PDB file of C-alpha atoms in Angstrom:
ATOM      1  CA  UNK A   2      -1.620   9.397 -45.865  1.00 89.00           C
ATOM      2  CA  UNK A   3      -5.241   8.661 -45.239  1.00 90.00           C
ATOM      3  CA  UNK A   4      -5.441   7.110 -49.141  1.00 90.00           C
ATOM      4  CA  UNK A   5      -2.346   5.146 -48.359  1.00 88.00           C
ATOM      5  CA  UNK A   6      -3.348   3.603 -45.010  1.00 88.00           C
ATOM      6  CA  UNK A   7      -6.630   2.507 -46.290  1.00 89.00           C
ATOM      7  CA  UNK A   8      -4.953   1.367 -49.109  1.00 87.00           C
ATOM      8  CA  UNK A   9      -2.849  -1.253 -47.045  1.00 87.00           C
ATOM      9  CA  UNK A  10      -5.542  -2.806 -45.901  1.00 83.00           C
ATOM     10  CA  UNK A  11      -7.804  -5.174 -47.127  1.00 73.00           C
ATOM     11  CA  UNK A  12     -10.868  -4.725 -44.684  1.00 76.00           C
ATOM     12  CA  UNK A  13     -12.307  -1.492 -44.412  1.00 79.00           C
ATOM     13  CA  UNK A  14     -10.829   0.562 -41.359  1.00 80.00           C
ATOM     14  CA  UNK A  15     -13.408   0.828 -37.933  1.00 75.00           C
ATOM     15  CA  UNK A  16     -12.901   3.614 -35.388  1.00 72.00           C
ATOM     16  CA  UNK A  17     -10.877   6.724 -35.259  1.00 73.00           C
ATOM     17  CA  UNK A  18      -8.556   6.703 -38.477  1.00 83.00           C
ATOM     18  CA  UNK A  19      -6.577   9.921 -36.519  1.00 83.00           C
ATOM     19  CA  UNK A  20      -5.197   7.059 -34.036  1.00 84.00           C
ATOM     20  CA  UNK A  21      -3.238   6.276 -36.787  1.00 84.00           C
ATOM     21  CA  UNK A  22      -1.799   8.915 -38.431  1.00 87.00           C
ATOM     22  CA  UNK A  23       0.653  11.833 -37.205  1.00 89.00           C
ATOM     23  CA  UNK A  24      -2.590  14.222 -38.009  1.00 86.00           C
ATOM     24  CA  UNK A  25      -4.748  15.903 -35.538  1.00 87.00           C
ATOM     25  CA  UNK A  26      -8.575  14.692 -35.365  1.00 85.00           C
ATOM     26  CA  UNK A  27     -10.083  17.770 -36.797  1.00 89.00           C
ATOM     27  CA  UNK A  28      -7.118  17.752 -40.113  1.00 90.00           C
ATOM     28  CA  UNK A  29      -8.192  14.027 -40.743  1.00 88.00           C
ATOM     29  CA  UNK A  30     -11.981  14.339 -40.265  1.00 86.00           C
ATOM     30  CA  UNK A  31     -12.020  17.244 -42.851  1.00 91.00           C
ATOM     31  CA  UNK A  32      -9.361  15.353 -45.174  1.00 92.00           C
ATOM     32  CA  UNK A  33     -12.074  12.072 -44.976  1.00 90.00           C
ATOM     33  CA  UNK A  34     -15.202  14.342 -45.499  1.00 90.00           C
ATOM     34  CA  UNK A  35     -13.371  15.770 -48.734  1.00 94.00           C
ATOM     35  CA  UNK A  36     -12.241  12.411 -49.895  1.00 94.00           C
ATOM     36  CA  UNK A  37     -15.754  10.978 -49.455  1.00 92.00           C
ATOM     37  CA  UNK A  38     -16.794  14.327 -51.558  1.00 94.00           C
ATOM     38  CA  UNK A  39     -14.835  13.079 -54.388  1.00 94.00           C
ATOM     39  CA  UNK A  40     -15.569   9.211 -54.111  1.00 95.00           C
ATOM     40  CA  UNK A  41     -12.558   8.047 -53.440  1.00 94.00           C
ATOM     41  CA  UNK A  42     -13.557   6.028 -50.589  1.00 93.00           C
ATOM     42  CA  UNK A  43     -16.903   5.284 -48.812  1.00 90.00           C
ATOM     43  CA  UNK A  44     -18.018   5.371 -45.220  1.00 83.00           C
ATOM     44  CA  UNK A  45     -20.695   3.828 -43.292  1.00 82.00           C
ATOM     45  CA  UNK A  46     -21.506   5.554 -40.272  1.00 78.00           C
ATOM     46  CA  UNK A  47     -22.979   3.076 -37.632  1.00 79.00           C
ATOM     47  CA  UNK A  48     -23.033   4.747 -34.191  1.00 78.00           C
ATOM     48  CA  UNK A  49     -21.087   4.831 -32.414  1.00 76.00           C
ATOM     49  CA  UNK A  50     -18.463   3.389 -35.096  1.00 78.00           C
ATOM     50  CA  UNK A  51     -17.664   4.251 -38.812  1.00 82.00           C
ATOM     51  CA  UNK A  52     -16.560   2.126 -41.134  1.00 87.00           C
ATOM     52  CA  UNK A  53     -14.258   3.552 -43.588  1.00 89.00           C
ATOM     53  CA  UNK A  54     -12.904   1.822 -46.949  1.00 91.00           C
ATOM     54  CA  UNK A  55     -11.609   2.729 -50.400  1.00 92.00           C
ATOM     55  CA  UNK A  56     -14.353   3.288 -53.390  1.00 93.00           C
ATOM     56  CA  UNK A  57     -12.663   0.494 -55.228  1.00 91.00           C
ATOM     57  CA  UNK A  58     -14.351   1.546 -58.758  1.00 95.00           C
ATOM     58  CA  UNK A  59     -14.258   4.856 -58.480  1.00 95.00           C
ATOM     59  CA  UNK A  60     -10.316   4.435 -57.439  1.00 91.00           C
ATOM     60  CA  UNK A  61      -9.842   2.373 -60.219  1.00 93.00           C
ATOM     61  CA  UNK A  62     -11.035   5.212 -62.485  1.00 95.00           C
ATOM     62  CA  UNK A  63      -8.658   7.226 -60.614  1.00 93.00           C
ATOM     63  CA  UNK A  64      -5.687   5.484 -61.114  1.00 91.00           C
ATOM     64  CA  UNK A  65      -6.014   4.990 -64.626  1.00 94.00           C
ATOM     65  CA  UNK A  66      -6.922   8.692 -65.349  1.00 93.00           C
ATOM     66  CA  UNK A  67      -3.989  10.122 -63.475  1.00 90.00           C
ATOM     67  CA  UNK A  68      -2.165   7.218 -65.060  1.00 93.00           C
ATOM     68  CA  UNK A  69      -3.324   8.441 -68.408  1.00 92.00           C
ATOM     69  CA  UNK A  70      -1.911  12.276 -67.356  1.00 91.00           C
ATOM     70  CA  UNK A  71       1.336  11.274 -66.228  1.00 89.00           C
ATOM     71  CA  UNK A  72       2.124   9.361 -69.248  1.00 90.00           C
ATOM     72  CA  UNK A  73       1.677  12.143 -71.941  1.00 83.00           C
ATOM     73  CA  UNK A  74       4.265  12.967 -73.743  1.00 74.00           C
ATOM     74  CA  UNK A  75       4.895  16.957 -73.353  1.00 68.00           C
ATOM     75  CA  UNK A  76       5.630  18.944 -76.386  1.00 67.00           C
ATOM     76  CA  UNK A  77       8.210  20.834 -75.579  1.00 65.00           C
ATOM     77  CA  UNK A  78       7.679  23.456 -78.075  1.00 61.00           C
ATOM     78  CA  UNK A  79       4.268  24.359 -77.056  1.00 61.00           C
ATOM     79  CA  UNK A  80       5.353  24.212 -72.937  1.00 59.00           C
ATOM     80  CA  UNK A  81       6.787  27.230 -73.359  1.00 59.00           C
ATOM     81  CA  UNK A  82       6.038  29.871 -70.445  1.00 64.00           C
ATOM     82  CA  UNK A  83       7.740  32.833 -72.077  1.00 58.00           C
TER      83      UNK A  83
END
């Protein structure tokens, strides 16, 4: 939800992103810390705002890795769990 709202927008997001989604503070501050782990987005703290946006390159190289995954073909023979 968090990737999706700032998604949608086209400015980076200012203020308390938990306002906006049916999350409590603590579940989206901890969601944002590990999403800003991984580099999917950025954020600029700037007391007593933050600022936060996606990581457009490192989103890009997201997209077209999981992109990449989905669209394997799966060998059927060798998917075997038995």
């Amino acid at each position: 939800q968090i990737l999706k709202l700032l998604a949608q927008t086209s400015n980076c997001i200012t203020g308390d992103i938990s306002d906006e989604l049916p999350l409590g503070r603590t579940t989206v501050n901890q969601h944002l810390k590990e999403l800003k782990l991984a580099g999917l987005i950025q954020g600029e703290v700037n007391p007593p705002k933050i600022k936060y946006c996606i990581h457009q390159e490192n989103w890009e190289k997201a997209k077209s890795l999981f992109n990449e995954f989905f669209n394997k073909k799966v060998n059927k023979s060798q998917n075997s769990c038995s």
